[in-house]
Short mmCIF file of C-alpha atoms and ligand atoms in Angstrom, two decimals:
data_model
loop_
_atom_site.label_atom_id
_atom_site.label_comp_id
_atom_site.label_asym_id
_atom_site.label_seq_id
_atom_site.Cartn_x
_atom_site.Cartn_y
_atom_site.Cartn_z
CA UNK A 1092 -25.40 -1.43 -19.76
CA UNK A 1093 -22.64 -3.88 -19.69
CA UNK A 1094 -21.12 -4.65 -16.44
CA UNK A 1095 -17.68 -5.56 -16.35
CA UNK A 1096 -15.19 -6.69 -13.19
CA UNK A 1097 -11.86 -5.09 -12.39
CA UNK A 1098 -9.17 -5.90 -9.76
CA UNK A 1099 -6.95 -2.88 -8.95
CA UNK A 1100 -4.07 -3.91 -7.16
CA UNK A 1101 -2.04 -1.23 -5.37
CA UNK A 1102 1.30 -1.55 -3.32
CA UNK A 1103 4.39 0.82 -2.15
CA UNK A 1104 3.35 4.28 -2.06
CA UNK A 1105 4.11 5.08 1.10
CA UNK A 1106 7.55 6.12 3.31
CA UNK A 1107 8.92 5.49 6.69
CA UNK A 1108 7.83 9.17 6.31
CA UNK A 1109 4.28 9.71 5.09
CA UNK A 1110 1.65 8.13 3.96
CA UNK A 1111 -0.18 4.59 4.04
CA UNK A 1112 -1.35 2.35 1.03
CA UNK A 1113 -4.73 1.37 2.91
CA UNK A 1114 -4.96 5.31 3.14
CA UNK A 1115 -4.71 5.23 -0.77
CA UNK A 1116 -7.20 2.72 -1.08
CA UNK A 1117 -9.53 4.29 1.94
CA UNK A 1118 -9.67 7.38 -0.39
CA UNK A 1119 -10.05 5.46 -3.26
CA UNK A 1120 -13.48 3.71 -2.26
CA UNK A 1121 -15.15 6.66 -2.01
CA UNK A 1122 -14.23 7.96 -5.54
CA UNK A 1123 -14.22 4.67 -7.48
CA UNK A 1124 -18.16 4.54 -5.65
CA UNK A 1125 -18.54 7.96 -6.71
CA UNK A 1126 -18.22 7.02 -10.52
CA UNK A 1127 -20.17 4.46 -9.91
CA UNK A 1128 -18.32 1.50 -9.13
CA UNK A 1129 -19.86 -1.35 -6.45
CA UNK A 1130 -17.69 -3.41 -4.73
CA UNK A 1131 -17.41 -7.01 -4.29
CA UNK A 1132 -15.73 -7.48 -1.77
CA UNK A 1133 -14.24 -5.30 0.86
CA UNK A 1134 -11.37 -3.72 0.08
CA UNK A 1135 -8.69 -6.76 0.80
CA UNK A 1136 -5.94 -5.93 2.90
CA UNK A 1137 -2.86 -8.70 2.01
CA UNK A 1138 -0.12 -8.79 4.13
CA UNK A 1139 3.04 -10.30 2.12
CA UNK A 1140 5.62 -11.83 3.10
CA UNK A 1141 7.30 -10.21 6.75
CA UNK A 1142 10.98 -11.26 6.14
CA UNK A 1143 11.36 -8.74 2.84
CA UNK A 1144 14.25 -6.81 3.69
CA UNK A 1145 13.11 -3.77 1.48
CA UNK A 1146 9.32 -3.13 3.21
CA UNK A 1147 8.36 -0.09 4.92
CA UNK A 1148 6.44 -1.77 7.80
CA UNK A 1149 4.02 -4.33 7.61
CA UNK A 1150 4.14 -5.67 4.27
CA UNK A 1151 1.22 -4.90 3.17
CA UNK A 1152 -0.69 -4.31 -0.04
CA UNK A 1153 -4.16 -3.60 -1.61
CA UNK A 1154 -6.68 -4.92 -3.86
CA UNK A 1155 -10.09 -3.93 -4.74
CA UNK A 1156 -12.39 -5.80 -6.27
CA UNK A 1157 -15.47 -4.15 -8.06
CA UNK A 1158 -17.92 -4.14 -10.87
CA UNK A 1159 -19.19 -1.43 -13.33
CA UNK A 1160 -20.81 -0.75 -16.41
CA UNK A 1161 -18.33 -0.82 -18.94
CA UNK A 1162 -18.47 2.89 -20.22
CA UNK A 1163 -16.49 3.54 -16.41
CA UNK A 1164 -13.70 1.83 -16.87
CA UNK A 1165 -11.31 4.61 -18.59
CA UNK A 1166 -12.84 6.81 -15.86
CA UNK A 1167 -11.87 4.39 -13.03
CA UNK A 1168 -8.39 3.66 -14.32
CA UNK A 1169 -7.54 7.26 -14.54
CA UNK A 1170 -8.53 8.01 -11.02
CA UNK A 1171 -6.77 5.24 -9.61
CA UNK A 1172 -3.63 6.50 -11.14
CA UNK A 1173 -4.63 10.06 -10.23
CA UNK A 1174 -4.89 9.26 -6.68
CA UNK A 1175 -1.83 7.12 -6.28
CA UNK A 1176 -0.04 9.91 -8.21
CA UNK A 1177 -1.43 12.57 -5.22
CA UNK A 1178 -0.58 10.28 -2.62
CA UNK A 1179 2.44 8.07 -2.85
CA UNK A 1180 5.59 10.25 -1.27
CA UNK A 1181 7.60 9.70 -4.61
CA UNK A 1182 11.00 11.17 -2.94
CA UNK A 1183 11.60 9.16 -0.47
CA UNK A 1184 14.27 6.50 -1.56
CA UNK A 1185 12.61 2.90 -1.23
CA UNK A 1186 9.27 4.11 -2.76
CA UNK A 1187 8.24 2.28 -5.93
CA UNK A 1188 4.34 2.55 -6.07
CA UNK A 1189 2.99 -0.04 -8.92
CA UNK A 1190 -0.70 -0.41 -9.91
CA UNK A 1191 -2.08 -3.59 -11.41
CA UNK A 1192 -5.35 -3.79 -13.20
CA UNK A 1193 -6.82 -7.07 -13.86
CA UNK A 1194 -10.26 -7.49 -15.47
CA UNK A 1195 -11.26 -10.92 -15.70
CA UNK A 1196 -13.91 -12.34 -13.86
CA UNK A 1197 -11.74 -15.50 -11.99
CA UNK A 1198 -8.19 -14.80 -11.06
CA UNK A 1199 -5.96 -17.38 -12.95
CA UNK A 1200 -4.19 -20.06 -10.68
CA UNK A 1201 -0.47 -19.18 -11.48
CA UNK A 1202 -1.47 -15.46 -10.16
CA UNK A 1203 -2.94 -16.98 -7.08
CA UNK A 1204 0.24 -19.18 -6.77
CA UNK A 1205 2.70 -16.18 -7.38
CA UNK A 1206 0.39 -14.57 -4.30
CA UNK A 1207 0.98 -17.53 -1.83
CA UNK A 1208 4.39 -17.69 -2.85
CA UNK A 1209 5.00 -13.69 -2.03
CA UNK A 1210 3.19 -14.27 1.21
CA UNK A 1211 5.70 -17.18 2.25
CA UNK A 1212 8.73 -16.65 0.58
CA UNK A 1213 10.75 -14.08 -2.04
CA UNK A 1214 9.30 -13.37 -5.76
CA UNK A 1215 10.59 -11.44 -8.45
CA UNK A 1216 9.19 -8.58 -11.14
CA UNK A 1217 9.63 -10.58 -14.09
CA UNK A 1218 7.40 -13.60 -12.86
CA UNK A 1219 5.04 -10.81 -11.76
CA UNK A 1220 5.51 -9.16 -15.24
CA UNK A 1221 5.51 -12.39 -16.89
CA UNK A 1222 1.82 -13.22 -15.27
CA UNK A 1223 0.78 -10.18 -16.08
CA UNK A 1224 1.43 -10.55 -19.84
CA UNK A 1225 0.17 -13.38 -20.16
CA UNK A 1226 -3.24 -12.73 -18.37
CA UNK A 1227 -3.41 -9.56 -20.14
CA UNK A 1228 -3.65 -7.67 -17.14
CA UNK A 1229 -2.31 -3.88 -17.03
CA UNK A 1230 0.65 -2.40 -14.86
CA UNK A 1231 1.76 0.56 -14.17
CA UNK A 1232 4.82 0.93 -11.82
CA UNK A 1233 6.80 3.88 -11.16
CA UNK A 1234 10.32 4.51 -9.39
CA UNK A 1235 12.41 0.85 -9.92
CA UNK A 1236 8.59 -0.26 -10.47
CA UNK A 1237 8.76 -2.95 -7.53
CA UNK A 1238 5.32 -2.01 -6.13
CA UNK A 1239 3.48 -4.02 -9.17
CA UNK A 1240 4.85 -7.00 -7.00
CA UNK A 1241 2.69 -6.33 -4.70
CA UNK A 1242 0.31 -5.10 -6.58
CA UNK A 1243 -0.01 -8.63 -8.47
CA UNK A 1244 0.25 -10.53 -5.35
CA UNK A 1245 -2.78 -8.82 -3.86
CA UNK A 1246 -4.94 -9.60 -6.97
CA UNK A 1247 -3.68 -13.09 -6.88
CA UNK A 1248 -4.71 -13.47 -3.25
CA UNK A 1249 -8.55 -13.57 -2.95
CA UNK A 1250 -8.90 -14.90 0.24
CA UNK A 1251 -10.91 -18.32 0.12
CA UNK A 1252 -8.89 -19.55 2.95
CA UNK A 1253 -9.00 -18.59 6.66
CA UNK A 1254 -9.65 -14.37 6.82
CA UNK A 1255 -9.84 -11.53 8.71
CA UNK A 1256 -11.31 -8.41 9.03
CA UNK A 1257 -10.06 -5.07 10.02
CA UNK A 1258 -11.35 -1.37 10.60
CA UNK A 1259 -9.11 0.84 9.63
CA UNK A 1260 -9.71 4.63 11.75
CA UNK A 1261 -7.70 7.60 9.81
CA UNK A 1262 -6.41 10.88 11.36
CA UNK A 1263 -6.94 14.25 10.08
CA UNK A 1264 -4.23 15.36 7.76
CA UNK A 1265 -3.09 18.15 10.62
CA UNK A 1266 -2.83 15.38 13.47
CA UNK A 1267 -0.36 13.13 11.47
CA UNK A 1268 3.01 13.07 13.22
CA UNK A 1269 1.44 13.90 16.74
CA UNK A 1270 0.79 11.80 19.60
CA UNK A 1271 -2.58 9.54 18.80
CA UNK A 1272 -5.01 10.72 21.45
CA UNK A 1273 -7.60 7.56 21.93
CA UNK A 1274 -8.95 7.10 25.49
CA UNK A 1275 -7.72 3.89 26.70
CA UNK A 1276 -9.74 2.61 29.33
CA UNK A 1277 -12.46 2.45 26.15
CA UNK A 1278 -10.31 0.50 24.35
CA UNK A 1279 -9.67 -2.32 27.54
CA UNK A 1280 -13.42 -2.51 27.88
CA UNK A 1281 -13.99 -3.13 23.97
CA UNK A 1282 -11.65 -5.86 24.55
CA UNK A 1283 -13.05 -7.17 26.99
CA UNK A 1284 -16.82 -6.92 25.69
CA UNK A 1285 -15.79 -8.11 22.48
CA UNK A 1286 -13.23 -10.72 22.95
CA UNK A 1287 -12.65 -13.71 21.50
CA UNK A 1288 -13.69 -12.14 18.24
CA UNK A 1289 -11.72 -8.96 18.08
CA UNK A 1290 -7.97 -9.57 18.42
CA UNK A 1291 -4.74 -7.68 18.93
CA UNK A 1292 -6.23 -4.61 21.21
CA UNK A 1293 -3.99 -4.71 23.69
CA UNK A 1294 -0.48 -6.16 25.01
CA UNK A 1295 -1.98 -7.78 28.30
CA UNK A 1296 1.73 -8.64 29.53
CA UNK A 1297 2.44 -5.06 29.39
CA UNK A 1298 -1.38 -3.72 29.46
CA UNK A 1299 -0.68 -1.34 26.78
CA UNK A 1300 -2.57 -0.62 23.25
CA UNK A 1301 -1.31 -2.33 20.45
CA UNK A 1302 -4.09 -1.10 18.21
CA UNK A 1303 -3.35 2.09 17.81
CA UNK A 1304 0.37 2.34 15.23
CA UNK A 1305 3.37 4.81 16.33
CA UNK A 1306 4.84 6.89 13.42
CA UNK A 1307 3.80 9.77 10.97
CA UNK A 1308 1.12 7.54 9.12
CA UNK A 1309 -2.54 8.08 8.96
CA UNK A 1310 -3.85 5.89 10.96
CA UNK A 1311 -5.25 6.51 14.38
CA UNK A 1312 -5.92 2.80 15.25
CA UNK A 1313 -7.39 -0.59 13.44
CA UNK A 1314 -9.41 -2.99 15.31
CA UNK A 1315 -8.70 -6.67 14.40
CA UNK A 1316 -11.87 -9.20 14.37
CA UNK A 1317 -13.68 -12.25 12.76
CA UNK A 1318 -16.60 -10.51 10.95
CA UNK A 1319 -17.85 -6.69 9.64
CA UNK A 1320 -19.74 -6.14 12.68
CA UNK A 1321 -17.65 -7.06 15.17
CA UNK A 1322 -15.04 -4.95 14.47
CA UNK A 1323 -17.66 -2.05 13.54
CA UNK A 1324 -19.69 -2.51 16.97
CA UNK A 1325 -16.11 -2.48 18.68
CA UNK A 1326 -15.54 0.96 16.70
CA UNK A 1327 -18.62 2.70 18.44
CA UNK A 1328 -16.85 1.41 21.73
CA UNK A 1329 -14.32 3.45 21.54
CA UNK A 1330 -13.67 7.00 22.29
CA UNK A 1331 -11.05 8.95 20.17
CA UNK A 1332 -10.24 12.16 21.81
CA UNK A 1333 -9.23 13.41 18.23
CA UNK A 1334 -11.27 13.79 14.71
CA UNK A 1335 -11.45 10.65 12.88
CA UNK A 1336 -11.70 11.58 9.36
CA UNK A 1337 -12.47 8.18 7.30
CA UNK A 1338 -12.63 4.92 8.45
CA UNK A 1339 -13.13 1.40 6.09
CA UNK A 1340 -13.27 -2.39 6.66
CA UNK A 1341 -10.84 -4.37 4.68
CA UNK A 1342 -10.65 -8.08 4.82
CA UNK A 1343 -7.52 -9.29 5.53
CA UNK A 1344 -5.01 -12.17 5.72
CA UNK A 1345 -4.04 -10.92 8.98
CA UNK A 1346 -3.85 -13.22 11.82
CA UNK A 1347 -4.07 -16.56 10.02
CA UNK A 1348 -0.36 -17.78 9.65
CA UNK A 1349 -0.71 -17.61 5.67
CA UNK A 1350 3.01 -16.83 5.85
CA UNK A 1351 4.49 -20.14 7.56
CA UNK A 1352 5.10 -22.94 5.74
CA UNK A 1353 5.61 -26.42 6.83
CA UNK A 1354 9.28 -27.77 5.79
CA UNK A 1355 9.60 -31.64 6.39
CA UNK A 1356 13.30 -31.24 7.31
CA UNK A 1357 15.77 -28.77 8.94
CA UNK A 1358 17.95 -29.05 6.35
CA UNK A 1359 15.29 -27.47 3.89
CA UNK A 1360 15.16 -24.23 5.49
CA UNK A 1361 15.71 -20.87 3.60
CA UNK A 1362 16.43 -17.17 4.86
CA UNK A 1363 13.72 -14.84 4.09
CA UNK A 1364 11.12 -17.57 4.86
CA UNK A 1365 8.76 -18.25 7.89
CA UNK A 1366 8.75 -21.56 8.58
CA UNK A 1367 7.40 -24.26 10.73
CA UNK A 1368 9.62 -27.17 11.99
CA UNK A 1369 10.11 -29.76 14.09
CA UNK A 1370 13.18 -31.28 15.91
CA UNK A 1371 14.50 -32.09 18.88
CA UNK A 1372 16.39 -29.54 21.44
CA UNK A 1373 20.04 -30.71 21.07
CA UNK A 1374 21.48 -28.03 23.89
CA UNK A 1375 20.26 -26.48 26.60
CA UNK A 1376 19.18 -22.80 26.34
CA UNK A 1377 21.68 -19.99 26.99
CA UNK A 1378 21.24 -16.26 27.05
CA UNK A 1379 22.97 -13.82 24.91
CA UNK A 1380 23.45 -10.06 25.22
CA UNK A 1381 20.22 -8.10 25.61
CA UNK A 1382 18.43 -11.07 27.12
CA UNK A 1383 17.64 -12.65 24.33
CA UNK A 1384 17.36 -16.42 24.39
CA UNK A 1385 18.87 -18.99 22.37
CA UNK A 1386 18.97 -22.94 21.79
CA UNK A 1387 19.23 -25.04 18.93
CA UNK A 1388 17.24 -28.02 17.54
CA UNK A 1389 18.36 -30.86 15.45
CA UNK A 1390 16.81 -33.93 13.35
CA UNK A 1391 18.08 -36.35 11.17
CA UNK A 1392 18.79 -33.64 8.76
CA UNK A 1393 20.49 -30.92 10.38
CA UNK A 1394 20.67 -28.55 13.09
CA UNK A 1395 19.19 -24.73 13.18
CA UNK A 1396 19.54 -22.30 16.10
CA UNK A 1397 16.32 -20.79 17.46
CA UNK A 1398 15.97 -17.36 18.61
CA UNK A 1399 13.44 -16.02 21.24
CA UNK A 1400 14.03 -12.11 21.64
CA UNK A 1401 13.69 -10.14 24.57
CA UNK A 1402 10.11 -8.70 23.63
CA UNK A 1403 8.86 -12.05 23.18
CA UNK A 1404 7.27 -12.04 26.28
CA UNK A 1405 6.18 -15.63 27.28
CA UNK A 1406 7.54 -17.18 24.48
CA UNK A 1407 11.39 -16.49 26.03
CA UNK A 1408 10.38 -17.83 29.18
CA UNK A 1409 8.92 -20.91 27.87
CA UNK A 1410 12.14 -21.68 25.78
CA UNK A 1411 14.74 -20.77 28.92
CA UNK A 1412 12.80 -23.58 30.64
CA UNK A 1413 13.56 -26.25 27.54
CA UNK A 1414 16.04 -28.83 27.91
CA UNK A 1415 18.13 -31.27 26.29
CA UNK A 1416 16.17 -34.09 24.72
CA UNK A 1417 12.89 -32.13 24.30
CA UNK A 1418 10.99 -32.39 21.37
CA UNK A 1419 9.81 -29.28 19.70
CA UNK A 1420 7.85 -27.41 16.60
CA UNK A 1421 9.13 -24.26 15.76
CA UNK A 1422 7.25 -21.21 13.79
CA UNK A 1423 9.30 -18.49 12.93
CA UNK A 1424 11.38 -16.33 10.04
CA UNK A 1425 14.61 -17.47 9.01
CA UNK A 1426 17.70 -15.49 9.20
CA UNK A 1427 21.57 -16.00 8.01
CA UNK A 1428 23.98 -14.27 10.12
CA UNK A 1429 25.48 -11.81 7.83
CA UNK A 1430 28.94 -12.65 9.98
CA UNK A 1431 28.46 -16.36 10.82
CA UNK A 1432 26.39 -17.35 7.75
CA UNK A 1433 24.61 -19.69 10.16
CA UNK A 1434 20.68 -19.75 10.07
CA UNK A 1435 18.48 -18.93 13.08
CA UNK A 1436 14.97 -19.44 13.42
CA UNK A 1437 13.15 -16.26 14.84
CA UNK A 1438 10.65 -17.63 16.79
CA UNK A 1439 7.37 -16.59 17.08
CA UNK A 1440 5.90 -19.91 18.32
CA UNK A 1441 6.96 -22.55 19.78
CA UNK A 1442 4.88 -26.11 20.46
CA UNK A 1443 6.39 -28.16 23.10
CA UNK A 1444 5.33 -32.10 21.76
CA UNK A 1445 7.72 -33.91 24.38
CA UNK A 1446 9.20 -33.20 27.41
CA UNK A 1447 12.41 -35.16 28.42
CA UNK A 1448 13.37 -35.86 32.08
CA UNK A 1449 14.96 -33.14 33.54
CA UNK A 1450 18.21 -34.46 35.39
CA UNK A 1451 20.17 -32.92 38.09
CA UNK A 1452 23.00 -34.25 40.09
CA UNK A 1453 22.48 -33.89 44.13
CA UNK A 1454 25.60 -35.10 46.79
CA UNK A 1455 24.50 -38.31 48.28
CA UNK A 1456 23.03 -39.06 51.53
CA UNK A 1457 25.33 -39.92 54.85
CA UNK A 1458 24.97 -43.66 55.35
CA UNK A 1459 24.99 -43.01 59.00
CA UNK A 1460 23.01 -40.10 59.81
CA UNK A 1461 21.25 -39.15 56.73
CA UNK A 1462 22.25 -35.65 56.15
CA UNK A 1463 23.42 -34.57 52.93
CA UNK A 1464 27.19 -34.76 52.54
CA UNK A 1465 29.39 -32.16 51.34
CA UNK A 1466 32.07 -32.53 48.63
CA UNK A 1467 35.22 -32.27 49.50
CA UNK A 1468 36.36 -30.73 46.07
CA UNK A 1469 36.91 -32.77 42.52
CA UNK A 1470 37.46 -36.43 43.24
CA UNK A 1471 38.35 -36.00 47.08
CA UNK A 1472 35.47 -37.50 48.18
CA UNK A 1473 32.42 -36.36 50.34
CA UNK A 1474 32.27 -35.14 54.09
CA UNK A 1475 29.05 -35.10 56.43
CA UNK A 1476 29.28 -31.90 58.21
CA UNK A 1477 26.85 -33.35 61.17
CA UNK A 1478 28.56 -36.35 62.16
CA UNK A 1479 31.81 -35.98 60.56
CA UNK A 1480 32.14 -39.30 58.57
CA UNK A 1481 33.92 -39.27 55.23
CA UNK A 1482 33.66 -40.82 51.97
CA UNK A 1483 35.48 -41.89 48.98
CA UNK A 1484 34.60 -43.82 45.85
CA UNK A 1485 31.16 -42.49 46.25
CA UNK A 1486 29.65 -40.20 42.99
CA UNK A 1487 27.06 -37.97 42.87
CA UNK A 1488 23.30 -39.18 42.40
CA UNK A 1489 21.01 -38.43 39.01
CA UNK A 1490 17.73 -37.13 40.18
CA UNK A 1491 14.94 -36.56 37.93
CA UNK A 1492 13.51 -33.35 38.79
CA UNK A 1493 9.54 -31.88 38.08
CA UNK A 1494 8.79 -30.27 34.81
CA UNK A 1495 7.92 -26.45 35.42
CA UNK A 1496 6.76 -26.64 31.74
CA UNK A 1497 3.45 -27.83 30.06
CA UNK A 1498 3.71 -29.53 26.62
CA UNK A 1499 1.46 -27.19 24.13
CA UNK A 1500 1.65 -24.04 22.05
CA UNK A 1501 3.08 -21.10 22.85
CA UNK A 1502 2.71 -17.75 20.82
CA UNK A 1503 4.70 -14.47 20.89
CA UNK A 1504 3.48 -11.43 23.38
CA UNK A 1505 1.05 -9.53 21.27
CA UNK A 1506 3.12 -6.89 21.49
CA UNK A 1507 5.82 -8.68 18.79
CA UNK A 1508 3.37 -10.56 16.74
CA UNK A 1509 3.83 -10.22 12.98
CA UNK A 1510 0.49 -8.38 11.11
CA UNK A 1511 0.05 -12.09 9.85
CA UNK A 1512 0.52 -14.18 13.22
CA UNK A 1513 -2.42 -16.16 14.06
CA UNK A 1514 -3.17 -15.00 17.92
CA UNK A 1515 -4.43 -17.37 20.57
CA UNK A 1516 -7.37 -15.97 20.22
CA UNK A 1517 -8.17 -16.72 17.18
CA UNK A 1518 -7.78 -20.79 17.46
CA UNK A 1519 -10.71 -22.69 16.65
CA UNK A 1520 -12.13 -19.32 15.03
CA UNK A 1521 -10.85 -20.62 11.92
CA UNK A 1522 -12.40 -19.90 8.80
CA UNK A 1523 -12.91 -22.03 5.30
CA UNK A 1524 -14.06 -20.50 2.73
CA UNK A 1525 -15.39 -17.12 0.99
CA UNK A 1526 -18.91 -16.80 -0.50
CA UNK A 1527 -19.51 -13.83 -1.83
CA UNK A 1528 -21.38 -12.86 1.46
CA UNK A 1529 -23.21 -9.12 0.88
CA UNK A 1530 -21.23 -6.41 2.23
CA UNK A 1531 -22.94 -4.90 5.28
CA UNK A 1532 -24.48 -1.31 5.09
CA UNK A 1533 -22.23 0.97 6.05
CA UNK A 1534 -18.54 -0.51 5.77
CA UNK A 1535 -17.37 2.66 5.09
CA UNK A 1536 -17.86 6.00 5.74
CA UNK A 1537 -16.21 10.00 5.39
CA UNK A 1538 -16.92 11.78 7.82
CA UNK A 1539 -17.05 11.75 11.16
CA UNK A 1540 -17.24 14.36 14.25
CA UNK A 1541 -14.42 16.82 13.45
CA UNK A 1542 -13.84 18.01 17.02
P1 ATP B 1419 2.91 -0.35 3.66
O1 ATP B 1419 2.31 -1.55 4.29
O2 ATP B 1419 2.82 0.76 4.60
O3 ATP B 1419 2.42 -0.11 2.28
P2 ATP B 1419 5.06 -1.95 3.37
O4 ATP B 1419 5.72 -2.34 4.63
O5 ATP B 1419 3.99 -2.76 2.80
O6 ATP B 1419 4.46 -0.56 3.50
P3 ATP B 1419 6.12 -1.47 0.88
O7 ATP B 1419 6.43 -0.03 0.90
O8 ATP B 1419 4.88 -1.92 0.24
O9 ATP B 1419 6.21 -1.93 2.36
O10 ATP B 1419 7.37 -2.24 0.28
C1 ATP B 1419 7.39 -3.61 0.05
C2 ATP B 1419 7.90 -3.83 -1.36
O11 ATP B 1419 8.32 -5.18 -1.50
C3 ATP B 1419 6.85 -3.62 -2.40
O12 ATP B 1419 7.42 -2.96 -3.49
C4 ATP B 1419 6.42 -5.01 -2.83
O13 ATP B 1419 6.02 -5.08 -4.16
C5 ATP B 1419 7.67 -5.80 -2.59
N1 ATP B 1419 7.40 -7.17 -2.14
C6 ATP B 1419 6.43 -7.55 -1.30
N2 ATP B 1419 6.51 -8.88 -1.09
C7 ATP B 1419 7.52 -9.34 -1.81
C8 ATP B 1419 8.07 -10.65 -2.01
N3 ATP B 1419 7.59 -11.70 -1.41
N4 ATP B 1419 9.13 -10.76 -2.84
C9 ATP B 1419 9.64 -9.66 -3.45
N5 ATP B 1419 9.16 -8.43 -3.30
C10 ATP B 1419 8.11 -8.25 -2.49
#
């Protein structure tokens, strides 16, 4: 028996609609295992990059990674195409499932350097197509064929940097589009039993559950977390008050900040990118329409504007309290105004490096009794309203006021975090490196009690 290694890539089948490409996948374990495949590695769950105007939600896209004997691989081809050709919601406008099969053993550098680059910035079918010729991989892509972008870049991104892992609950077919019915008081106790190594439960600003999705997809919720059985002990915490149907781990790049990317200068930024960069705040913070808040930083370079929305939580209050002369680093997606053409930084962090003095200008003191002295209107002078002296050629007095403001980093309320935002929680949790660990028992399983 000859064993042989295949990558399946998988991306776009899904619709604002229906449907789910880890649901694909999810489906797909069981069969491909079925034949006879093994898998090694979990299924991998690669979020791409979060600023591509034509996703469906998160960005996300598939790859599994297994070995057979040889004889299986027609077999296994034809049910991956079988399945995604079941499952993707082919009319709905936007959907352009693509399948990518890659069979050698290593994955070449160019495909894992098309993967970064999908992850941080924009990429295009003919360098995926191009890589694929050339590595004599197989694609299939259907629609305007766009998903094999994905598909490729999922392949390409194997995950020997910092990772994640995630368990993945689906809903019965009949539940999808209802209200998810999980009891929530399990969920804030797995959180708290678990924490620091689960992540993304719950919105604690708010103190509601961010792990279970809204919409018509399958999913009834995903718990976030550093290792297999973390995230499989925090499953048996929790208490669905509907059937879960299937549920898989997939190892992710969720939660590790694969998509920023360090520019040296603000005039090297680029819409459609998530960035990090440092300046220097070069006007105080104002507040635009729907509270959203608003200040721009500058360096030798250039100048950018930087945007903390409303559901940023924390991370708007922090930047309302920056001033002029502060010195910043920025993470965050970059935008063009469609009407200014200027670029804002979206923020989704922000580390305060520097604070400058805060200055504010106070009336001076009476020279006679002390008390604070009134102005008498724009270069009329000043009037003590105890003992009635008056002044004239006296100016107002620069006071350097108390910070209310720590230097350090500040991240987004869960709540608006992007799939790939590193969380607090998850500093100094850091991981280096993939070894082929064994995959636990059970990482997956059909089942479970239909209620
Ligand atoms: P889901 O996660 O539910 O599958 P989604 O939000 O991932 O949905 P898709 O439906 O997969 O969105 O649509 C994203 C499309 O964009 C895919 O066709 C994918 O190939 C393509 N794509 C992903 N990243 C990039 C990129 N960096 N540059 C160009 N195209 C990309």
């Amino acid at each position: 028996m000859k064993k042989r290694t295949l990558h399946i890539g998988l991306d776009d089948t899904d619709s604002t609609k229906r449907g789910c490409t880890t649901y694909v996948a999810a489906l797909l374990v069981e069969q491909l295992e079925e034949i006879g495949a093994s898998f090694l590695d979990y299924p991998n769950l690669i979020r791409l990059n979060p600023n591509v105007p034509w996703k469906t939600r998160g960005n996300g896209a598939l790859c599994l990674r297994i070995e057979h004997d040889e004889k299986l691989t027609s077999r296994i081809k034809e049910a991956t195409i079988n399945m995604v050709e079941e499952q993707a919601d082919f009319e709905a406008k936007g959907t352009d499932p693509g399948i990518v099969f890659f069979d050698k053993q290593t994955i070449p550098k160019e495909i894992t350097i098309f993967a970064k680059k999908a992850t941080t910035g924009i990429v295009t079918l003919k360098e995926a197509l191009r890589l694929i010729n050339k590595f004599k991989g197989e694609a299939l892509g259907f629609n305007t064929y766009r998903g094999i972008i994905g598909a490729l870049a999922a392949i390409g991104e194997t995950l020997q940097e910092d990772y994640t892992y995630e368990l993945i609950a689906y809903r019965a077919a009949d539940n999808c589009g209802s209200k998810r019915k999980v009891d929530e008081d399990s969920i804030f106790q797995m959180d708290a039993l678990t924490k620091p190594y689960t992540f993304n439960n719950i919105d604690t600003e708010k103190r509601r559950l961010i792990i279970t999705p809204r919409g018509p997809d399958p999913i009834l919720f995903g718990v976030r977390g550093e290792n297999p059985h973390i995230v499989k002990e925090a499953f048996t915490m929790i208490k669905p008050l509907e059937p879960v149907e299937r549920w898989v781990i997939f190892r992710s790049n969720q939660g590790t900040d694969a998509h920023l990317k360090r520019v040296p200068a603000l005039n090297q930024l680029k819409p459609y990118s998530s960035i990090i960069a440092k300046g220097v705040v070069s006007q105080n913070p104002w507040i635009v329409p729907l509270r959203h808040v608003i200040f721009p930083i500058r360096d030798e370079s250039g100048k950018v504007d930087c945007a903390a929305y409303e559901p940023t939580g924390v991370l708007r209050k922090v930047a309302m309290k920056l001033v002029v002369g502060d010195s910043v680093e920025v993470y965050g997606a970059v935008r063009k105004s469609s009407a200014s053409k200027r670029l804002t930084v979206n923020l989704e962090k922000i580390r305060v490096i520097g604070l400058a003095p805060k200055i504010v200008y106070n009336n001076p003191l009476c020279a006679k009794c002390g008390r604070r002295l009134k102005s008498m209107g724009k270069a009329q002078g000043f009037r003590c309203e105890k003992c009635g002296s008056r002044y004239s050629g006296l100016a107002k007095v620069a006071v350097a006021v108390e910070r209310d403001l720590k230097t350090g980093l500040y991240v987004t309320s869960t709540r608006s975090q992007r799939h790939l935002t590193k969380p607090l929680r998850r500093y100094g949790l850091e991981k280096s490196g993939w070894t082929s660990e064994k995959l636990i028992d059970e990482w997956h399983s059909f089942q479970v009690e239909l209620m």
